[in-house]
XYZ file of C-alpha atoms in Angstrom:
554
model
C 43.932 42.478 338.372
C 44.552 43.868 341.930
C 48.617 44.736 341.111
C 48.847 45.594 336.938
C 49.913 49.307 336.078
C 51.426 50.982 338.633
C 55.005 49.077 338.997
C 56.379 49.647 335.391
C 60.141 50.734 335.106
C 59.782 54.304 334.486
C 61.175 57.432 336.520
C 61.073 60.001 333.727
C 58.322 62.730 333.611
C 56.431 63.086 330.054
C 53.933 64.545 328.740
C 50.236 61.931 327.703
C 46.718 62.806 326.859
C 43.535 61.328 326.427
C 41.895 63.179 323.463
C 38.254 65.361 324.375
C 37.503 64.446 320.857
C 37.394 60.292 321.501
C 37.335 59.799 325.130
C 33.296 58.231 325.888
C 32.161 57.827 329.450
C 31.828 54.133 329.758
C 28.142 53.127 330.551
C 26.712 50.474 332.637
C 28.602 47.212 333.532
C 27.985 44.159 331.477
C 25.205 41.995 332.025
C 27.127 39.144 330.615
C 30.083 39.217 332.605
C 32.764 36.568 332.393
C 32.342 33.924 334.973
C 35.118 34.753 337.412
C 35.985 31.540 340.182
C 36.457 33.536 343.260
C 32.386 33.727 343.045
C 31.293 30.045 343.022
C 29.969 29.030 344.642
C 27.407 32.510 344.587
C 27.853 33.448 347.683
C 23.656 33.920 349.369
C 23.051 36.804 348.964
C 24.620 37.346 345.209
C 20.608 38.782 343.982
C 19.499 39.878 347.145
C 16.817 42.384 347.387
C 16.369 44.241 350.515
C 12.423 45.230 350.139
C 10.207 44.540 346.755
C 10.453 47.931 345.465
C 12.822 50.946 346.697
C 12.718 53.275 349.245
C 11.411 56.683 348.502
C 14.519 57.838 350.590
C 17.611 57.315 352.480
C 19.995 60.065 354.089
C 23.439 58.105 352.117
C 22.873 55.931 348.972
C 26.340 53.627 347.702
C 26.588 53.017 344.383
C 28.698 49.813 343.998
C 29.322 47.014 346.288
C 32.596 46.816 346.028
C 35.429 47.106 348.768
C 34.847 50.487 347.912
C 31.596 50.220 348.754
C 31.239 48.019 351.705
C 33.508 49.514 353.321
C 32.231 52.872 353.501
C 29.165 51.307 354.549
C 30.956 49.737 357.597
C 32.481 52.211 358.974
C 29.734 54.287 358.810
C 27.162 51.779 360.261
C 29.707 51.421 363.489
C 30.499 55.031 363.879
C 26.910 54.174 366.149
C 25.106 57.889 364.898
C 21.597 56.806 363.125
C 21.750 56.755 359.267
C 20.162 54.633 356.720
C 22.338 53.564 353.973
C 20.900 52.303 350.717
C 23.252 50.329 348.452
C 22.499 49.709 344.404
C 24.080 47.689 342.854
C 24.221 47.368 338.451
C 24.727 43.082 338.880
C 25.548 40.649 341.070
C 26.791 41.501 344.919
C 30.930 42.363 344.334
C 30.276 40.972 340.659
C 32.939 44.252 339.903
C 36.683 44.476 340.085
C 36.828 43.345 343.809
C 35.077 39.864 342.597
C 36.858 39.459 339.552
C 41.080 40.613 340.638
C 43.424 38.489 341.625
C 43.363 39.170 346.143
C 46.495 40.301 346.416
C 47.637 43.060 349.422
C 50.413 43.296 347.606
C 51.510 47.613 347.991
C 54.252 48.649 345.270
C 56.839 50.251 347.852
C 60.128 50.866 346.372
C 58.696 50.729 343.102
C 57.164 54.008 342.844
C 58.774 55.846 345.880
C 61.721 57.620 343.835
C 59.651 58.790 341.306
C 56.145 60.354 344.010
C 58.947 61.888 345.909
C 60.343 63.394 342.911
C 56.648 65.044 342.247
C 55.012 65.626 345.789
C 58.285 65.302 347.891
C 60.007 63.294 351.040
C 56.951 63.831 353.714
C 54.301 63.182 350.872
C 55.805 59.901 349.421
C 56.447 58.291 352.287
C 52.651 59.145 353.363
C 51.540 56.945 350.545
C 54.187 54.624 351.331
C 52.598 53.727 354.671
C 49.436 54.092 353.954
C 49.436 50.861 351.416
C 51.621 49.204 354.109
C 48.506 49.937 356.162
C 45.798 48.269 354.304
C 47.292 44.764 355.350
C 47.274 45.391 359.375
C 44.100 46.374 358.389
C 41.771 43.939 356.563
C 43.720 41.058 359.263
C 42.260 42.633 362.093
C 38.808 43.707 359.219
C 38.375 39.939 358.427
C 39.221 38.637 362.579
C 36.213 41.334 363.486
C 34.373 40.223 361.405
C 35.386 35.836 361.792
C 35.661 35.708 358.998
C 39.574 34.752 358.882
C 39.072 31.014 357.121
C 36.584 31.894 355.186
C 38.447 34.632 353.311
C 41.651 33.185 353.363
C 42.828 36.406 354.649
C 46.729 36.010 355.191
C 49.619 37.294 355.056
C 52.549 36.270 352.580
C 55.903 36.376 351.524
C 56.377 38.333 348.548
C 58.778 37.601 345.939
C 59.335 40.151 343.136
C 60.803 37.991 339.902
C 63.406 39.673 338.158
C 64.116 38.591 333.940
C 66.296 41.099 332.769
C 69.164 41.830 334.375
C 69.556 44.985 333.878
C 65.614 45.616 334.742
C 66.719 43.518 337.898
C 69.896 46.340 338.551
C 67.063 49.607 338.185
C 64.617 46.946 341.027
C 67.840 47.158 343.649
C 68.368 50.690 343.298
C 65.158 52.046 343.525
C 65.230 50.041 346.737
C 68.358 51.868 348.391
C 66.786 54.246 347.810
C 63.834 53.487 350.066
C 65.609 52.136 352.088
C 67.506 55.221 352.940
C 64.688 57.130 353.811
C 62.057 54.822 355.192
C 64.417 51.920 357.631
C 61.756 51.279 358.876
C 58.935 50.145 356.724
C 62.291 48.237 353.977
C 62.996 46.624 356.593
C 61.583 43.081 355.281
C 62.714 43.487 352.013
C 66.037 41.223 351.303
C 67.563 40.985 347.528
C 68.267 37.692 346.025
C 71.100 37.020 343.113
C 70.685 34.820 340.327
C 71.551 31.221 341.554
C 70.045 31.923 345.464
C 67.146 32.860 343.662
C 66.566 30.216 341.451
C 66.762 27.547 343.976
C 65.700 29.114 346.804
C 62.039 29.720 344.723
C 62.401 26.805 342.308
C 62.418 28.823 339.474
C 63.395 29.354 335.437
C 67.246 30.022 335.118
C 66.731 32.661 333.581
C 65.559 34.183 336.622
C 68.346 37.656 337.221
C 67.520 37.727 340.608
C 64.458 38.090 342.997
C 63.211 40.791 346.519
C 61.497 39.340 349.523
C 59.125 41.512 351.418
C 55.682 41.347 353.563
C 52.753 40.762 351.935
C 48.999 39.902 352.159
C 46.722 37.790 350.344
C 42.516 37.285 350.462
C 39.458 36.090 348.871
C 38.785 39.525 348.882
C 34.723 38.099 346.999
C 34.153 35.885 350.481
C 35.236 38.672 352.783
C 33.073 41.585 351.110
C 30.065 39.168 350.594
C 30.725 38.729 354.847
C 31.179 41.338 355.632
C 27.338 42.723 353.468
C 25.971 39.753 355.073
C 26.725 40.835 358.856
C 25.228 44.389 357.916
C 22.536 43.269 356.910
C 21.563 41.273 358.837
C 22.802 43.275 362.298
C 21.182 46.836 360.597
C 18.052 45.473 358.635
C 15.986 49.486 359.337
C 19.039 50.866 358.928
C 20.966 49.238 355.783
C 19.573 47.658 352.636
C 21.274 46.627 349.879
C 19.605 45.908 346.192
C 21.763 44.070 342.818
C 20.594 44.702 339.494
C 19.900 47.816 340.074
C 21.590 50.260 337.961
C 21.829 53.879 338.910
C 21.142 55.102 335.244
C 21.084 59.217 335.929
C 21.348 61.262 339.100
C 19.418 64.074 339.198
C 20.080 67.983 341.543
C 17.683 69.129 344.025
C 15.036 71.558 342.716
C 12.418 73.862 344.280
C 9.820 70.841 344.627
C 12.191 67.816 345.063
C 15.121 69.351 347.434
C 16.805 66.003 347.741
C 19.254 64.418 344.633
C 17.216 61.767 342.485
C 18.450 58.314 341.491
C 16.859 57.055 338.949
C 17.044 53.523 338.650
C 15.095 51.047 336.653
C 12.854 49.684 339.670
C 12.008 52.776 340.267
C 13.936 56.409 342.318
C 15.246 56.875 345.229
C 16.175 60.900 346.770
C 19.534 61.197 349.405
C 21.216 63.487 350.898
C 24.567 61.755 350.042
C 25.072 59.994 347.271
C 28.607 57.820 347.031
C 30.177 56.660 343.969
C 31.825 53.587 344.667
C 32.157 53.105 340.911
C 36.202 53.004 340.044
C 36.828 52.186 336.456
C 32.954 52.871 335.787
C 32.929 56.493 337.822
C 32.460 58.448 334.689
C 28.952 56.539 333.643
C 27.723 58.709 335.972
C 30.465 61.486 336.038
C 30.879 62.731 332.935
C 33.126 64.785 333.481
C 35.552 62.354 334.851
C 35.506 60.455 331.866
C 40.047 61.596 331.227
C 40.218 61.769 335.266
C 40.008 57.984 335.918
C 40.389 55.816 332.591
C 38.746 52.075 332.530
C 41.131 49.383 332.009
C 39.833 45.589 330.342
C 42.916 43.051 332.251
C 42.038 39.093 332.336
C 42.553 36.584 335.578
C 42.990 32.957 335.667
C 42.837 29.944 338.102
C 45.255 26.856 336.957
C 46.085 24.078 338.248
C 49.942 23.623 339.211
C 52.059 21.347 337.379
C 52.813 17.912 339.103
C 56.151 18.689 339.488
C 55.657 22.425 341.330
C 56.716 23.064 344.752
C 54.626 22.530 348.077
C 56.505 25.854 348.708
C 54.448 27.053 345.908
C 51.456 24.956 346.187
C 51.196 26.109 350.083
C 49.431 29.477 349.788
C 52.018 31.326 351.533
C 53.842 33.311 348.834
C 52.802 36.058 346.149
C 54.937 36.526 343.526
C 54.870 39.020 340.642
C 57.003 38.398 337.472
C 58.724 41.892 335.806
C 60.381 40.849 332.493
C 61.524 43.224 329.530
C 58.426 43.412 328.438
C 56.322 46.761 329.736
C 54.012 45.476 332.907
C 53.770 42.331 335.011
C 52.300 39.413 335.576
C 50.858 37.986 339.093
C 50.320 34.926 341.232
C 48.640 33.877 344.265
C 47.959 30.695 345.373
C 44.684 29.000 347.209
C 45.569 27.591 350.531
C 44.190 24.625 352.789
C 43.713 21.058 351.570
C 40.729 21.662 349.342
C 40.732 22.311 346.059
C 43.070 21.721 343.125
C 45.433 24.338 345.007
C 45.095 26.512 341.991
C 47.281 29.058 341.224
C 45.657 32.569 340.787
C 47.417 34.121 337.780
C 46.754 37.749 336.038
C 48.126 39.490 333.480
C 48.395 43.058 332.552
C 46.473 44.762 329.972
C 44.266 43.348 327.003
C 45.923 43.216 323.761
C 42.863 44.090 321.639
C 39.720 42.874 320.140
C 37.497 44.060 322.856
C 38.939 47.487 323.308
C 37.747 48.920 320.102
C 40.640 48.602 318.094
C 43.354 50.533 319.927
C 45.054 47.475 321.973
C 44.811 49.300 325.472
C 42.206 47.896 327.040
C 42.164 51.363 328.256
C 38.885 52.531 327.890
C 37.063 49.700 328.031
C 33.626 48.307 330.424
C 32.810 44.917 328.373
C 33.958 42.004 330.756
C 32.168 40.153 329.034
C 34.721 38.962 327.283
C 38.300 39.084 327.252
C 40.861 39.490 324.702
C 42.627 36.238 322.844
C 46.346 37.450 323.570
C 46.500 38.420 326.783
C 44.844 34.892 327.219
C 47.544 32.904 324.896
C 49.859 34.668 326.696
C 48.246 34.374 330.481
C 47.277 30.451 329.633
C 51.087 29.389 328.578
C 53.555 32.012 330.606
C 53.437 30.110 334.643
C 56.310 26.818 333.426
C 58.492 29.291 331.319
C 58.407 31.561 334.376
C 58.517 28.691 336.678
C 61.019 26.639 334.252
C 59.615 23.452 332.359
C 61.511 20.834 335.121
C 60.171 22.983 337.749
C 56.770 23.057 336.449
C 56.727 19.105 335.205
C 53.604 17.074 333.664
C 50.592 18.935 333.905
C 48.269 18.097 336.980
C 44.814 15.611 336.317
C 41.646 17.760 336.612
C 39.858 16.834 340.149
C 36.780 17.996 338.574
C 35.862 20.694 341.099
C 32.908 22.437 340.512
C 29.401 23.474 340.909
C 27.844 20.615 339.930
C 24.231 22.331 341.399
C 24.162 24.625 338.913
C 24.769 22.540 336.049
C 28.137 24.417 335.865
C 31.732 22.612 334.886
C 35.366 23.938 335.227
C 37.636 23.874 332.363
C 39.422 20.945 332.117
C 43.492 21.430 331.380
C 46.129 24.060 332.959
C 43.549 26.956 332.654
C 40.563 26.280 334.933
C 38.923 29.444 334.644
C 40.150 32.085 333.409
C 37.685 36.390 332.876
C 38.388 39.493 333.134
C 37.618 42.181 335.224
C 37.713 46.381 335.176
C 39.302 48.004 336.707
C 40.257 52.251 336.633
C 43.577 54.175 335.815
C 43.624 57.200 337.459
C 44.543 60.615 335.609
C 47.582 61.753 337.433
C 47.951 57.812 339.191
C 47.106 58.849 342.658
C 43.156 58.227 343.933
C 39.981 60.218 343.965
C 38.740 60.663 347.111
C 36.135 63.281 349.210
C 34.103 66.367 348.226
C 32.964 66.692 344.897
C 32.295 70.426 343.850
C 29.146 71.167 341.810
C 32.384 72.360 338.756
C 32.785 68.841 338.158
C 29.382 67.087 338.934
C 27.402 69.955 337.195
C 24.846 69.019 339.821
C 24.347 71.719 343.099
C 23.558 70.486 346.121
C 21.024 70.099 348.438
C 20.356 73.651 350.116
C 18.216 73.042 352.859
C 18.960 72.763 357.055
C 21.801 70.162 358.107
C 20.877 69.044 361.156
C 16.672 68.382 360.414
C 15.829 67.225 357.064
C 12.031 68.408 358.170
C 10.224 66.656 354.649
C 11.409 63.227 355.911
C 11.431 63.428 359.340
C 14.798 62.174 360.175
C 18.548 62.665 360.978
C 21.231 63.536 358.699
C 24.890 62.289 359.189
C 26.390 65.197 361.647
C 26.046 68.626 360.682
C 27.788 67.801 357.536
C 26.582 69.619 354.474
C 24.973 67.105 351.597
C 26.678 65.703 348.762
C 28.302 64.130 345.776
C 31.694 62.101 347.530
C 34.052 59.712 345.419
C 36.636 57.619 346.105
C 37.571 55.402 342.636
C 40.540 55.504 340.503
C 42.878 53.085 342.529
C 44.916 52.172 339.395
C 45.649 49.181 339.697
C 46.185 48.975 343.057
C 42.455 48.902 344.495
C 43.116 46.624 347.299
C 45.983 48.886 348.835
C 44.087 51.947 348.557
C 40.178 51.232 348.356
C 39.511 50.404 352.025
C 41.059 53.119 353.713
C 39.860 55.058 351.146
C 36.685 54.567 351.820
C 37.473 54.311 355.250
C 38.654 57.957 355.267
C 35.323 59.300 352.662
C 33.114 57.725 355.958
C 35.053 59.874 358.020
C 34.255 62.548 355.692
C 30.457 61.748 355.524
C 30.118 62.085 359.345
C 32.243 64.930 359.993
C 34.994 63.227 361.395
C 38.124 65.106 360.081
C 39.867 63.303 363.054
C 39.594 59.901 362.299
C 41.558 59.947 358.970
C 43.912 62.990 359.174
C 47.124 61.419 360.994
C 47.434 58.756 358.169
C 45.279 59.700 355.445
C 47.392 61.035 351.701
C 46.084 64.833 351.282
C 47.528 64.818 347.992
C 44.202 62.290 347.663
C 41.812 64.742 348.150
C 39.283 65.915 345.174
C 39.846 69.256 344.021
C 39.257 71.469 341.287
C 42.477 72.616 340.606
C 43.561 69.121 340.511
C 40.688 67.429 338.206
C 40.945 70.726 335.812
C 44.860 69.611 334.903
C 43.474 65.920 334.275
C 40.868 67.289 332.495
C 43.125 69.205 329.929
C 43.222 68.378 326.352
C 46.401 66.769 326.930
C 48.048 66.096 330.526
C 51.704 65.524 331.673
C 51.107 62.953 334.391
C 54.447 62.683 335.260
C 55.791 59.693 337.179
C 52.576 57.682 337.530
C 51.138 54.875 336.436
C 49.073 55.994 332.947
C 51.894 58.374 331.645
C 53.716 55.209 331.812
C 51.229 52.860 330.054
C 50.112 55.426 327.911
C 54.001 56.015 326.244
C 54.653 52.140 325.555
C 50.460 52.108 323.774
C 51.747 54.783 321.916
C 55.024 53.307 320.950
C 53.291 50.295 320.064
C 51.176 52.565 317.363
C 53.997 53.742 315.811
C 55.805 50.762 314.897
C 52.421 49.055 313.944
C 49.950 51.569 312.548
C 46.879 50.802 315.489
C 44.771 53.738 316.350
C 41.351 53.153 318.515
C 38.754 55.289 320.205
C 40.675 55.939 323.242
C 43.610 58.156 321.600
C 46.795 58.997 323.789
C 48.532 61.858 322.115
């Protein structure tokens, strides 16, 4: 997952919407998901539960244990203020999109800049570009501070955008020039390679029209996040608790008998001053009003053995590829570095094409990562020798038999070592949703007691911030270049430290009633963002193929 949906080739505004009659909340995550390669072997805290029973109360309850919840918890706990944080996870630790993505820290820049500039103005577009770019440096810094650089394989790589259609490549070059004019410093690393030079330098197919290179990052997302959470549990045993296999099934507003939010789980209830929704594609499960503002999407990811002739520069783990052709969307590839394993190619593609989506053929609205679509799996399984060229790929590798033998589980023996699906999200206006959730959105009133001192519990609340529900979600397939810093900004909001993020956080990401209302109308003008481009594509598919489904795009 990760970089999957927002770089679609379209600059024209279009009107598209999710039908109010057919959109439904996503429900809870599947309890029998496909096995992600990243999660084997499982982290020691995979099934962690801090106590045998839930505590009765916490200052903050975080729902979700992926990159968003972890960034939020790390920021709050490192702030120094006494605060009790409980994290609830429906399945194993980091078992959602973070533990199932492509490991890319590869922001869309020139791809989106012109459209964002037209929609929001130059300064806001520049702020969004810088925000995305900040994630590589931030995550490398965090990995170093956590002493997880080696374990997480967090590193800088050369990003290679590969184009297989001359018209698409020419349009991309025009977008790059516009980006260079407005942001010369940020665009300085870019270099353009025409067809012959691109094929020779990057050992690609003869069908390549050209390439663009820049700087990006790659990481083992599961090891990074579980490593951070492990350290937080050790260093903050009284302030931070984690409960896996503990889905939050409902949230009740404060009442006369219970002046705090009450979260219900299969293991009991817990009350809290602040509730943080860090569930991304599943957000509407507890926030039904977000059904059309944050739409879940099912996508396919794989770990593949490189062909015998794949060049060492591809095997080294020092590059990150994104492949574009005339078809909508794109595919993406990183490689695992080091001498262990089989230098697996971590290869993913765009939207699942159908059987697990209720028949609309989009993957939109789907939250079952216990299966993957056959047609998308066929594409993922066969694309790499075509992208690199049969001669550059060579004979298939002989499996080394690497697997988690301790659990009696073996990897597949062919080219595709492992394949799995994951649930990401599309934002109704293409931007993340970050901030306090208004009562009109949640349908629940907030805590009305005094802010500084909890007379009933005898605990101090975070700063002077009024209690409430908060969210950081809706990353439109670009979670690795939005989630960490969005959650960090959210933590500062909850702590009442506006100065901690104002200089670098794009204000258009904030949750407002007006923004929510625009996205939840029956028909929404999504403008230049990702979901419009995806919606336009699937609308044309339905017109030509006669598809229909439970999640309708009008």
